Amino acid sequence: MDDALAVEHLRALIRIPTVSRADESQVDAEVFARFRAELARLYPRVHALGPELVAGGSLLFRWPGRDPQAGEPAVLMAHYDVVPADVVPADDGPASVGWTHPPFAAELVGDGAEQRIWGRGAIDDKGMLCAILEAVDDALAAGVRPARDIYLSLGHNEETQGAGAAAIVDLLESRGVRAGLVIDEGGAIVEGLLPGVVGPIAMIGLSEKGVAGVELIVEKRGGHAATPAPDGATTVLARVILRLEAHPSRVSLPEPSIAMLQAVSARASGARGWLYRHARALRRPLARAMARSGPEQAAVVRTTRAVTRLSGSAGDNVLAERATAMVNVRIAAGSTVEQAVADIRAVVGDQVRVRLVYGSDPPPVSRREGPAWDALTRTIADVFPDTIPSPFIMIQASDARYFSRISDTVYRFLPFDLTAGEREALHAIDESIRVSTYLRGIRFFRRLIDEL
Ligand SMILES: [Zn+2]
């Protein structure tokens, strides 16, 4: 394997700004086509597998296995769209001063263990995409043929919850394909995530939260803003929003979180170790404590609601006849869209109309035993010694959720060791990956192929 060449490949792909926009008419299709052409040029052996273009931009490769009895195929996933590089974090801190190195220049900076590739997508998710392709390319060059079929699923609109990955699952399902193992981006190899836990933990996402958009609508008689009556549409709506915030949904510690605490308890000593080991018996007090210890922990233990968009009247001097609020709801594992909407109705009362605009339930929790889990954790143990695997539930939505339709072993795992600072740069400014981290990610996939 040529490490320097692998680095150049990732740099070349970061330089092509495949930026996703929620408004698809703003997406530059020519840039995406250029990216696919570059992929074919950089990885001719992988390209010779003959990828199918799905939903106008996603790519599906099939690498045929040698043994039809070897078991259900594996799917390695990544996406090649990126979020815009001009995002400014909401709380206007020093981060808003801009990128240290330009986001699409893919500069290689520093040396030794600190040498980095800078740019949007360096980790999320072109880093993962290149790690997969380098490993497959290396295996193809060596004449390796996996026992079972391996599919590569490269999405083109993950960042905007687009239809690429869902269309690939439709296609596989229509061909009767069930997957014995699916790996997509997700948890990384991290340290210091939980208080009292020492050493690296490989965070393997077994599921993710569901998502729903719920609109709150208040309709009242309008009129001139010079003669307002009490309890206008905007006032009622504002009151309801405050009531929602004052009545958050109930907390509970989901099963994979209990398993996570038990897994990491081996690395925590004293009172904390004891607490984590007894997570099952202590699930209620633990859930309540997590709900109080910051937004990230709170999101693990409950369905969250965020009011993201408001609308009132069209003119400064016009009373609103209709005021609306969009609530972005993230549904906890074990709950449903239906339950989340019912809870909102119960809080807001009958002065408000509640309309479900879109929604998908949390996908099922993947199995934490069996050959796929064993292959994954064995590979982690080999490539990242001293790292212990731990399940968890991902807070963000990902393309992986669609694959639950054809697999009960969908794992959200990014085989990169990332610092807290590197994780914070995702979707923000100064995204970068250490070269050593990237190269180890390649070795992870190369080693995993031998398990398949
Ligand atoms: Zn991503």
Tab-separated table of C-alpha atoms and ligand atoms in Angstrom:
chain	number	residue	atom	x	y	z
A	1	MET	CA	0.000	0.000	0.000
A	2	ASP	CA	1.367	3.402	-0.993
A	3	ASP	CA	0.628	5.780	1.895
A	4	ALA	CA	1.701	8.915	0.037
A	5	LEU	CA	-0.568	8.085	-2.875
A	6	ALA	CA	-3.508	7.425	-0.525
A	7	VAL	CA	-2.983	10.904	0.922
A	8	GLU	CA	-2.896	12.466	-2.550
A	9	HIS	CA	-6.141	10.704	-3.483
A	10	LEU	CA	-7.997	12.133	-0.492
A	11	ARG	CA	-6.579	15.590	-1.174
A	12	ALA	CA	-7.693	15.459	-4.800
A	13	LEU	CA	-11.240	14.578	-3.758
A	14	ILE	CA	-11.465	17.241	-1.042
A	15	ARG	CA	-10.569	19.823	-3.717
A	16	ILE	CA	-13.805	19.072	-5.581
A	17	PRO	CA	-16.429	21.052	-3.620
A	18	THR	CA	-19.402	18.661	-3.662
A	19	VAL	CA	-21.517	20.894	-1.458
A	20	SER	CA	-25.048	19.759	-0.623
A	21	ARG	CA	-27.793	22.368	-0.345
A	22	ALA	CA	-31.235	21.832	1.129
A	23	ASP	CA	-32.592	23.571	-1.973
A	24	GLU	CA	-31.478	21.071	-4.610
A	25	SER	CA	-31.686	23.657	-7.392
A	26	GLN	CA	-28.687	25.316	-5.703
A	27	VAL	CA	-26.579	22.168	-6.037
A	28	ASP	CA	-23.943	22.253	-8.779
A	29	ALA	CA	-24.529	18.936	-10.596
A	30	GLU	CA	-21.456	19.476	-12.771
A	31	VAL	CA	-19.211	19.422	-9.671
A	32	PHE	CA	-20.746	16.123	-8.572
A	33	ALA	CA	-20.196	14.652	-12.059
A	34	ARG	CA	-16.592	15.841	-11.919
A	35	PHE	CA	-16.166	14.114	-8.566
A	36	ARG	CA	-17.432	10.808	-9.978
A	37	ALA	CA	-15.114	11.108	-12.976
A	38	GLU	CA	-12.176	11.771	-10.647
A	39	LEU	CA	-13.132	8.745	-8.553
A	40	ALA	CA	-12.991	6.564	-11.677
A	41	ARG	CA	-9.613	8.033	-12.608
A	42	LEU	CA	-8.052	7.615	-9.141
A	43	TYR	CA	-9.399	4.120	-8.510
A	44	PRO	CA	-9.499	2.338	-11.887
A	45	ARG	CA	-9.543	-1.160	-10.353
A	46	VAL	CA	-12.510	-0.332	-8.130
A	47	HIS	CA	-14.207	1.405	-11.016
A	48	ALA	CA	-13.827	-1.742	-13.113
A	49	LEU	CA	-16.425	-3.326	-10.791
A	50	GLY	CA	-18.892	-1.295	-12.855
A	51	PRO	CA	-20.802	0.989	-10.511
A	52	GLU	CA	-24.473	1.757	-11.060
A	53	LEU	CA	-25.587	5.370	-10.872
A	54	VAL	CA	-28.626	5.552	-8.588
A	55	ALA	CA	-30.988	8.510	-8.016
A	56	GLY	CA	-28.906	10.734	-10.252
A	57	GLY	CA	-25.748	10.774	-8.144
A	58	SER	CA	-25.278	7.886	-5.716
A	59	LEU	CA	-23.023	4.985	-6.689
A	60	LEU	CA	-23.509	1.284	-5.986
A	61	PHE	CA	-20.611	-1.131	-6.583
A	62	ARG	CA	-20.820	-4.900	-6.287
A	63	TRP	CA	-17.632	-6.858	-5.691
A	64	PRO	CA	-18.679	-10.464	-6.249
A	65	GLY	CA	-17.623	-12.995	-3.620
A	66	ARG	CA	-16.085	-16.359	-4.408
A	67	ASP	CA	-18.302	-18.524	-2.227
A	68	PRO	CA	-22.092	-18.444	-2.633
A	69	GLN	CA	-22.399	-20.256	0.726
A	70	ALA	CA	-20.346	-17.659	2.588
A	71	GLY	CA	-23.319	-15.731	3.887
A	72	GLU	CA	-25.227	-12.554	3.230
A	73	PRO	CA	-23.307	-9.702	1.565
A	74	ALA	CA	-21.602	-6.879	3.402
A	75	VAL	CA	-22.235	-3.214	2.598
A	76	LEU	CA	-19.601	-0.529	3.173
A	77	MET	CA	-21.150	2.931	3.088
A	78	ALA	CA	-19.943	6.498	2.760
A	79	HIS	CA	-21.247	9.724	1.259
A	80	TYR	CA	-19.402	12.168	-0.961
A	81	ASP	CA	-21.445	15.312	-0.477
A	82	VAL	CA	-20.295	17.769	2.187
A	83	VAL	CA	-21.931	20.557	4.161
A	84	PRO	CA	-21.102	24.105	3.064
A	85	ALA	CA	-17.802	25.463	4.349
A	86	ASP	CA	-19.166	28.901	5.137
A	87	VAL	CA	-21.162	27.815	8.209
A	88	VAL	CA	-20.659	30.034	11.188
A	89	PRO	CA	-21.372	28.412	14.549
A	90	ALA	CA	-24.418	29.900	16.232
A	91	ASP	CA	-22.732	31.206	19.343
A	92	ASP	CA	-20.513	33.548	17.427
A	93	GLY	CA	-17.321	32.590	19.256
A	94	PRO	CA	-13.793	32.867	17.918
A	95	ALA	CA	-14.710	30.133	15.398
A	96	SER	CA	-16.466	32.695	13.200
A	97	VAL	CA	-13.141	34.249	12.196
A	98	GLY	CA	-12.834	31.660	9.432
A	99	TRP	CA	-10.772	28.665	8.369
A	100	THR	CA	-7.089	28.458	9.297
A	101	HIS	CA	-6.487	26.784	5.911
A	102	PRO	CA	-8.937	27.213	3.020
A	103	PRO	CA	-11.673	24.551	3.078
A	104	PHE	CA	-11.236	23.246	-0.485
A	105	ALA	CA	-7.453	23.553	-0.884
A	106	ALA	CA	-6.700	20.261	0.910
A	107	GLU	CA	-3.448	21.609	2.312
A	108	LEU	CA	-1.079	19.121	3.874
A	109	VAL	CA	0.352	20.797	6.962
A	110	GLY	CA	2.829	19.783	9.661
A	111	ASP	CA	4.879	16.658	9.999
A	112	GLY	CA	5.217	13.490	12.012
A	113	ALA	CA	2.254	12.498	14.149
A	114	GLU	CA	0.707	15.944	13.723
A	115	GLN	CA	0.683	16.043	9.931
A	116	ARG	CA	-2.839	16.847	8.772
A	117	ILE	CA	-4.965	17.154	5.685
A	118	TRP	CA	-7.201	20.197	6.011
A	119	GLY	CA	-10.537	20.720	4.379
A	120	ARG	CA	-14.263	20.233	4.324
A	121	GLY	CA	-14.969	16.507	4.144
A	122	ALA	CA	-11.514	15.446	5.398
A	123	ILE	CA	-13.350	13.315	7.966
A	124	ASP	CA	-17.041	13.671	7.085
A	125	ASP	CA	-17.146	11.740	4.887
A	126	LYS	CA	-14.522	11.777	2.149
A	127	GLY	CA	-11.996	10.480	4.683
A	128	MET	CA	-14.163	7.413	5.259
A	129	LEU	CA	-14.925	7.077	1.546
A	130	CYS	CA	-11.227	7.088	0.634
A	131	ALA	CA	-10.372	4.690	3.467
A	132	ILE	CA	-12.861	2.197	2.001
A	133	LEU	CA	-11.734	2.686	-1.603
A	134	GLU	CA	-8.013	2.473	-0.764
A	135	ALA	CA	-8.595	-0.791	1.104
A	136	VAL	CA	-10.702	-2.329	-1.668
A	137	ASP	CA	-8.213	-1.161	-4.291
A	138	ASP	CA	-5.334	-2.684	-2.348
A	139	ALA	CA	-7.161	-5.996	-2.011
A	140	LEU	CA	-8.058	-6.024	-5.719
A	141	ALA	CA	-4.434	-5.303	-6.636
A	142	ALA	CA	-3.319	-8.247	-4.496
A	143	GLY	CA	-5.805	-10.538	-6.223
A	144	VAL	CA	-7.885	-10.943	-3.049
A	145	ARG	CA	-11.422	-12.104	-3.555
A	146	PRO	CA	-13.721	-11.944	-0.532
A	147	ALA	CA	-15.797	-14.998	0.352
A	148	ARG	CA	-19.073	-13.102	0.199
A	149	ASP	CA	-20.280	-10.243	-1.979
A	150	ILE	CA	-19.236	-6.788	-0.846
A	151	TYR	CA	-21.274	-3.777	-1.910
A	152	LEU	CA	-19.986	-0.220	-1.764
A	153	SER	CA	-22.765	2.340	-1.346
A	154	LEU	CA	-21.626	5.923	-1.923
A	155	GLY	CA	-24.388	8.454	-1.318
A	156	HIS	CA	-24.544	11.918	-2.866
A	157	ASN	CA	-27.038	13.737	-0.645
A	158	GLU	CA	-26.702	12.463	2.903
A	159	GLU	CA	-26.212	15.916	4.380
A	160	THR	CA	-29.605	17.091	3.177
A	161	GLN	CA	-31.468	13.867	4.016
A	162	GLY	CA	-31.760	13.273	0.275
A	163	ALA	CA	-33.025	10.177	-1.458
A	164	GLY	CA	-29.764	8.562	-2.672
A	165	ALA	CA	-29.205	5.934	0.010
A	166	ALA	CA	-32.926	5.150	0.258
A	167	ALA	CA	-32.969	4.499	-3.505
A	168	ILE	CA	-30.002	2.137	-3.179
A	169	VAL	CA	-31.846	0.195	-0.483
A	170	ASP	CA	-34.934	0.058	-2.743
A	171	LEU	CA	-32.777	-1.372	-5.503
A	172	LEU	CA	-31.108	-3.987	-3.286
A	173	GLU	CA	-34.451	-4.937	-1.782
A	174	SER	CA	-35.984	-5.348	-5.265
A	175	ARG	CA	-33.151	-7.794	-6.045
A	176	GLY	CA	-33.820	-9.777	-2.892
A	177	VAL	CA	-30.543	-8.773	-1.239
A	178	ARG	CA	-30.292	-9.033	2.553
A	179	ALA	CA	-27.117	-7.688	4.125
A	180	GLY	CA	-25.257	-9.602	6.824
A	181	LEU	CA	-23.212	-6.548	7.784
A	182	VAL	CA	-23.562	-2.830	7.043
A	183	ILE	CA	-20.997	-0.227	8.115
A	184	ASP	CA	-21.618	3.495	7.798
A	185	GLU	CA	-20.203	6.641	9.429
A	186	GLY	CA	-21.089	7.153	13.084
A	187	GLY	CA	-19.201	6.817	16.339
A	188	ALA	CA	-15.423	7.160	16.244
A	189	ILE	CA	-12.605	6.055	18.509
A	190	VAL	CA	-12.693	8.552	21.322
A	191	GLU	CA	-11.252	9.285	24.718
A	192	GLY	CA	-12.706	11.232	27.601
A	193	LEU	CA	-16.306	11.051	26.439
A	194	LEU	CA	-17.582	9.902	29.820
A	195	PRO	CA	-16.281	11.171	33.128
A	196	GLY	CA	-13.915	8.771	34.853
A	197	VAL	CA	-13.323	6.515	31.834
A	198	VAL	CA	-9.688	6.171	30.751
A	199	GLY	CA	-8.379	4.953	27.395
A	200	PRO	CA	-9.842	4.801	23.905
A	201	ILE	CA	-13.370	3.525	23.279
A	202	ALA	CA	-14.671	2.470	19.850
A	203	MET	CA	-18.207	3.822	19.725
A	204	ILE	CA	-20.419	1.602	17.575
A	205	GLY	CA	-23.847	3.043	16.840
A	206	LEU	CA	-26.536	0.350	17.021
A	207	SER	CA	-29.341	2.706	16.109
A	208	GLU	CA	-30.173	6.365	15.842
A	209	LYS	CA	-32.985	8.645	16.870
A	210	GLY	CA	-36.062	9.137	14.728
A	211	VAL	CA	-36.940	12.499	13.176
A	212	ALA	CA	-40.207	14.364	12.708
A	213	GLY	CA	-41.304	17.811	11.613
A	214	VAL	CA	-44.394	18.993	13.468
A	215	GLU	CA	-46.121	22.247	12.607
A	216	LEU	CA	-48.060	24.245	15.206
A	217	ILE	CA	-50.730	26.460	13.664
A	218	VAL	CA	-52.781	29.197	15.324
A	219	GLU	CA	-55.517	30.920	13.307
A	220	LYS	CA	-57.289	34.096	14.488
A	221	ARG	CA	-59.086	37.068	13.051
A	222	GLY	CA	-56.503	39.472	11.594
A	223	GLY	CA	-56.843	43.224	11.139
A	224	HIS	CA	-54.827	46.411	11.428
A	225	ALA	CA	-51.870	46.403	13.765
A	226	ALA	CA	-53.063	49.783	15.145
A	227	THR	CA	-55.972	48.077	16.923
A	228	PRO	CA	-54.697	44.794	18.354
A	229	ALA	CA	-56.887	42.631	20.556
A	230	PRO	CA	-55.456	40.481	23.332
A	231	ASP	CA	-54.552	36.873	22.568
A	232	GLY	CA	-53.712	37.322	18.904
A	233	ALA	CA	-52.345	34.420	16.880
A	234	THR	CA	-48.691	35.282	17.547
A	235	THR	CA	-49.268	35.687	21.288
A	236	VAL	CA	-51.008	32.340	21.596
A	237	LEU	CA	-48.257	30.696	19.582
A	238	ALA	CA	-45.523	32.245	21.734
A	239	ARG	CA	-47.235	31.006	24.890
A	240	VAL	CA	-47.502	27.515	23.489
A	241	ILE	CA	-43.812	27.459	22.569
A	242	LEU	CA	-42.889	28.421	26.121
A	243	ARG	CA	-45.189	25.721	27.466
A	244	LEU	CA	-43.469	23.122	25.264
A	245	GLU	CA	-40.094	24.139	26.616
A	246	ALA	CA	-41.369	23.968	30.187
A	247	HIS	CA	-42.757	20.454	29.643
A	248	PRO	CA	-40.042	18.382	27.966
A	249	SER	CA	-40.769	14.744	27.221
A	250	ARG	CA	-39.986	12.179	29.887
A	251	VAL	CA	-36.542	10.704	30.265
A	252	SER	CA	-35.412	7.118	30.079
A	253	LEU	CA	-32.081	5.435	29.528
A	254	PRO	CA	-32.276	3.348	26.328
A	255	GLU	CA	-30.993	-0.223	26.348
A	256	PRO	CA	-27.852	0.466	24.212
A	257	SER	CA	-26.885	3.265	26.603
A	258	ILE	CA	-27.076	0.838	29.512
A	259	ALA	CA	-24.902	-1.566	27.514
A	260	MET	CA	-22.507	1.309	26.801
A	261	LEU	CA	-22.092	2.186	30.475
A	262	GLN	CA	-21.544	-1.460	31.355
A	263	ALA	CA	-18.963	-1.825	28.567
A	264	VAL	CA	-16.928	1.197	29.661
A	265	SER	CA	-17.193	0.359	33.358
A	266	ALA	CA	-14.116	-1.846	32.882
A	267	ARG	CA	-12.164	1.353	32.252
A	268	ALA	CA	-13.531	3.380	35.149
A	269	SER	CA	-12.423	2.956	38.714
A	270	GLY	CA	-13.897	3.862	42.077
A	271	ALA	CA	-17.398	5.206	42.485
A	272	ARG	CA	-17.871	5.902	38.788
A	273	GLY	CA	-16.915	2.354	37.819
A	274	TRP	CA	-19.398	1.027	40.348
A	275	LEU	CA	-22.098	3.364	39.033
A	276	TYR	CA	-21.567	2.346	35.385
A	277	ARG	CA	-21.499	-1.349	36.275
A	278	HIS	CA	-24.872	-0.974	37.950
A	279	ALA	CA	-26.394	1.097	35.146
A	280	ARG	CA	-29.301	-1.264	34.694
A	281	ALA	CA	-30.458	-1.110	38.286
A	282	LEU	CA	-29.818	2.639	38.391
A	283	ARG	CA	-31.333	3.505	35.026
A	284	ARG	CA	-33.865	6.001	36.374
A	285	PRO	CA	-31.547	8.176	38.473
A	286	LEU	CA	-28.882	7.955	35.735
A	287	ALA	CA	-31.341	9.142	33.092
A	288	ARG	CA	-32.379	12.064	35.290
A	289	ALA	CA	-28.747	12.984	35.948
A	290	MET	CA	-27.940	12.874	32.234
A	291	ALA	CA	-30.930	15.062	31.416
A	292	ARG	CA	-29.416	17.736	33.646
A	293	SER	CA	-25.833	17.496	32.398
A	294	GLY	CA	-25.926	19.419	29.137
A	295	PRO	CA	-27.744	19.266	25.790
A	296	GLU	CA	-25.748	16.359	24.354
A	297	GLN	CA	-26.379	14.031	27.301
A	298	ALA	CA	-29.994	15.171	27.550
A	299	ALA	CA	-30.556	14.277	23.891
A	300	VAL	CA	-29.561	10.689	24.663
A	301	VAL	CA	-32.258	10.146	27.261
A	302	ARG	CA	-35.290	11.839	25.788
A	303	THR	CA	-37.202	12.869	22.705
A	304	THR	CA	-36.145	16.466	22.036
A	305	ARG	CA	-38.103	19.312	20.450
A	306	ALA	CA	-36.614	22.407	18.877
A	307	VAL	CA	-38.694	25.217	17.411
A	308	THR	CA	-36.745	26.094	14.277
A	309	ARG	CA	-38.969	28.254	12.059
A	310	LEU	CA	-41.628	30.821	12.870
A	311	SER	CA	-44.006	32.705	10.665
A	312	GLY	CA	-46.571	35.409	11.302
A	313	SER	CA	-48.101	38.054	9.085
A	314	ALA	CA	-46.567	39.311	5.859
A	315	GLY	CA	-46.563	42.992	6.794
A	316	ASP	CA	-45.302	45.145	9.662
A	317	ASN	CA	-48.710	46.709	10.129
A	318	VAL	CA	-50.863	43.603	9.644
A	319	LEU	CA	-52.068	41.338	12.451
A	320	ALA	CA	-51.335	37.675	11.736
A	321	GLU	CA	-54.358	35.627	10.733
A	322	ARG	CA	-52.164	32.618	10.914
A	323	ALA	CA	-49.037	32.080	12.986
A	324	THR	CA	-46.986	28.914	12.652
A	325	ALA	CA	-44.004	27.282	14.303
A	326	MET	CA	-42.048	24.313	12.982
A	327	VAL	CA	-40.906	21.931	15.686
A	328	ASN	CA	-37.998	19.674	14.776
A	329	VAL	CA	-38.495	16.555	16.888
A	330	ARG	CA	-35.817	13.892	17.480
A	331	ILE	CA	-37.441	10.738	18.734
A	332	ALA	CA	-35.764	8.608	21.387
A	333	ALA	CA	-35.072	4.926	20.808
A	334	GLY	CA	-38.057	2.917	21.967
A	335	SER	CA	-40.549	5.683	21.178
A	336	THR	CA	-42.439	6.489	17.967
A	337	VAL	CA	-43.494	9.436	15.815
A	338	GLU	CA	-47.076	8.803	16.894
A	339	GLN	CA	-46.150	9.006	20.572
A	340	ALA	CA	-44.135	12.193	20.025
A	341	VAL	CA	-47.052	13.915	18.281
A	342	ALA	CA	-49.493	12.785	20.975
A	343	ASP	CA	-47.182	14.206	23.660
A	344	ILE	CA	-46.997	17.559	21.877
A	345	ARG	CA	-50.799	17.667	21.544
A	346	ALA	CA	-51.179	16.993	25.242
A	347	VAL	CA	-48.891	19.922	26.108
A	348	VAL	CA	-50.155	22.541	23.664
A	349	GLY	CA	-53.875	21.981	24.244
A	350	ASP	CA	-56.685	22.751	21.817
A	351	GLN	CA	-55.931	26.374	20.958
A	352	VAL	CA	-53.394	25.110	18.467
A	353	ARG	CA	-53.599	22.840	15.467
A	354	VAL	CA	-50.826	20.230	15.384
A	355	ARG	CA	-49.849	18.898	11.967
A	356	LEU	CA	-47.309	16.150	11.316
A	357	VAL	CA	-45.370	17.248	8.212
A	358	TYR	CA	-42.908	14.342	8.014
A	359	GLY	CA	-41.648	11.678	10.351
A	360	SER	CA	-39.699	8.471	10.623
A	361	ASP	CA	-39.525	6.207	13.650
A	362	PRO	CA	-36.170	5.332	15.201
A	363	PRO	CA	-34.801	2.306	13.328
A	364	PRO	CA	-34.533	-1.011	15.174
A	365	VAL	CA	-31.500	-1.571	17.384
A	366	SER	CA	-28.870	-3.719	15.641
A	367	ARG	CA	-27.765	-7.019	17.167
A	368	ARG	CA	-24.827	-6.953	19.543
A	369	GLU	CA	-23.789	-10.545	19.016
A	370	GLY	CA	-23.316	-12.924	16.098
A	371	PRO	CA	-20.777	-13.192	13.264
A	372	ALA	CA	-21.096	-9.594	11.976
A	373	TRP	CA	-20.553	-8.076	15.424
A	374	ASP	CA	-17.664	-10.482	16.032
A	375	ALA	CA	-16.002	-9.621	12.700
A	376	LEU	CA	-16.275	-5.914	13.461
A	377	THR	CA	-15.000	-6.085	17.032
A	378	ARG	CA	-12.193	-8.500	16.088
A	379	THR	CA	-11.029	-6.059	13.433
A	380	ILE	CA	-11.149	-3.172	15.900
A	381	ALA	CA	-9.112	-5.174	18.429
A	382	ASP	CA	-6.480	-5.950	15.769
A	383	VAL	CA	-6.101	-2.476	14.301
A	384	PHE	CA	-6.706	-0.453	17.454
A	385	PRO	CA	-5.184	-2.430	20.324
A	386	ASP	CA	-6.165	-1.259	23.841
A	387	THR	CA	-9.478	0.009	22.473
A	388	ILE	CA	-12.674	-1.468	23.840
A	389	PRO	CA	-15.849	-1.552	21.726
A	390	SER	CA	-18.965	0.048	23.122
A	391	PRO	CA	-22.472	0.285	21.683
A	392	PHE	CA	-24.390	3.543	21.657
A	393	ILE	CA	-27.344	5.298	20.056
A	394	MET	CA	-26.519	8.020	17.585
A	395	ILE	CA	-28.205	11.377	18.161
A	396	GLN	CA	-27.964	12.497	14.523
A	397	ALA	CA	-29.845	10.939	11.633
A	398	SER	CA	-27.804	9.120	8.974
A	399	ASP	CA	-28.196	7.236	5.700
A	400	ALA	CA	-27.670	3.998	7.652
A	401	ARG	CA	-31.255	4.069	8.904
A	402	TYR	CA	-32.604	2.979	5.517
A	403	PHE	CA	-30.522	-0.196	5.623
A	404	SER	CA	-32.460	-1.519	8.604
A	405	ARG	CA	-34.983	-2.629	5.976
A	406	ILE	CA	-32.523	-5.203	4.656
A	407	SER	CA	-30.301	-5.895	7.654
A	408	ASP	CA	-30.447	-6.295	11.420
A	409	THR	CA	-26.698	-5.695	11.733
A	410	VAL	CA	-26.251	-2.057	10.712
A	411	TYR	CA	-23.274	-0.501	12.528
A	412	ARG	CA	-22.474	3.198	12.561
A	413	PHE	CA	-18.745	3.317	13.069
A	414	LEU	CA	-16.047	5.638	11.752
A	415	PRO	CA	-12.692	3.853	12.162
A	416	PHE	CA	-10.814	7.048	13.001
A	417	ASP	CA	-9.368	8.047	16.363
A	418	LEU	CA	-10.607	11.603	16.822
A	419	THR	CA	-9.933	14.197	19.486
A	420	ALA	CA	-12.735	16.324	20.928
A	421	GLY	CA	-11.457	19.261	18.843
A	422	GLU	CA	-11.519	17.220	15.636
A	423	ARG	CA	-15.091	16.123	16.328
A	424	GLU	CA	-16.208	19.683	17.041
A	425	ALA	CA	-14.867	20.796	13.650
A	426	LEU	CA	-17.320	18.528	11.807
A	427	HIS	CA	-19.991	20.697	10.165
A	428	ALA	CA	-18.103	23.727	11.555
A	429	ILE	CA	-14.822	25.326	10.505
A	430	ASP	CA	-11.298	23.857	10.461
A	431	GLU	CA	-12.219	20.267	9.654
A	432	SER	CA	-8.988	18.277	9.350
A	433	ILE	CA	-7.728	14.731	9.707
A	434	ARG	CA	-4.350	13.521	10.930
A	435	VAL	CA	-2.590	11.537	8.223
A	436	SER	CA	-1.855	8.779	10.752
A	437	THR	CA	-5.568	8.565	11.591
A	438	TYR	CA	-6.521	8.285	7.942
A	439	LEU	CA	-3.929	5.586	7.237
A	440	ARG	CA	-5.115	3.527	10.195
A	441	GLY	CA	-8.673	3.833	8.870
A	442	ILE	CA	-7.498	2.318	5.593
A	443	ARG	CA	-5.881	-0.565	7.483
A	444	PHE	CA	-9.123	-1.093	9.364
A	445	PHE	CA	-11.097	-1.653	6.149
A	446	ARG	CA	-8.304	-3.724	4.614
A	447	ARG	CA	-8.320	-5.984	7.666
A	448	LEU	CA	-12.135	-6.114	7.691
A	449	ILE	CA	-12.191	-7.339	4.074
A	450	ASP	CA	-10.212	-10.391	5.226
A	451	GLU	CA	-13.042	-11.140	7.685
A	452	LEU	CA	-15.614	-11.097	4.903
B	1	ZN	ZN	-21.464	12.470	7.224
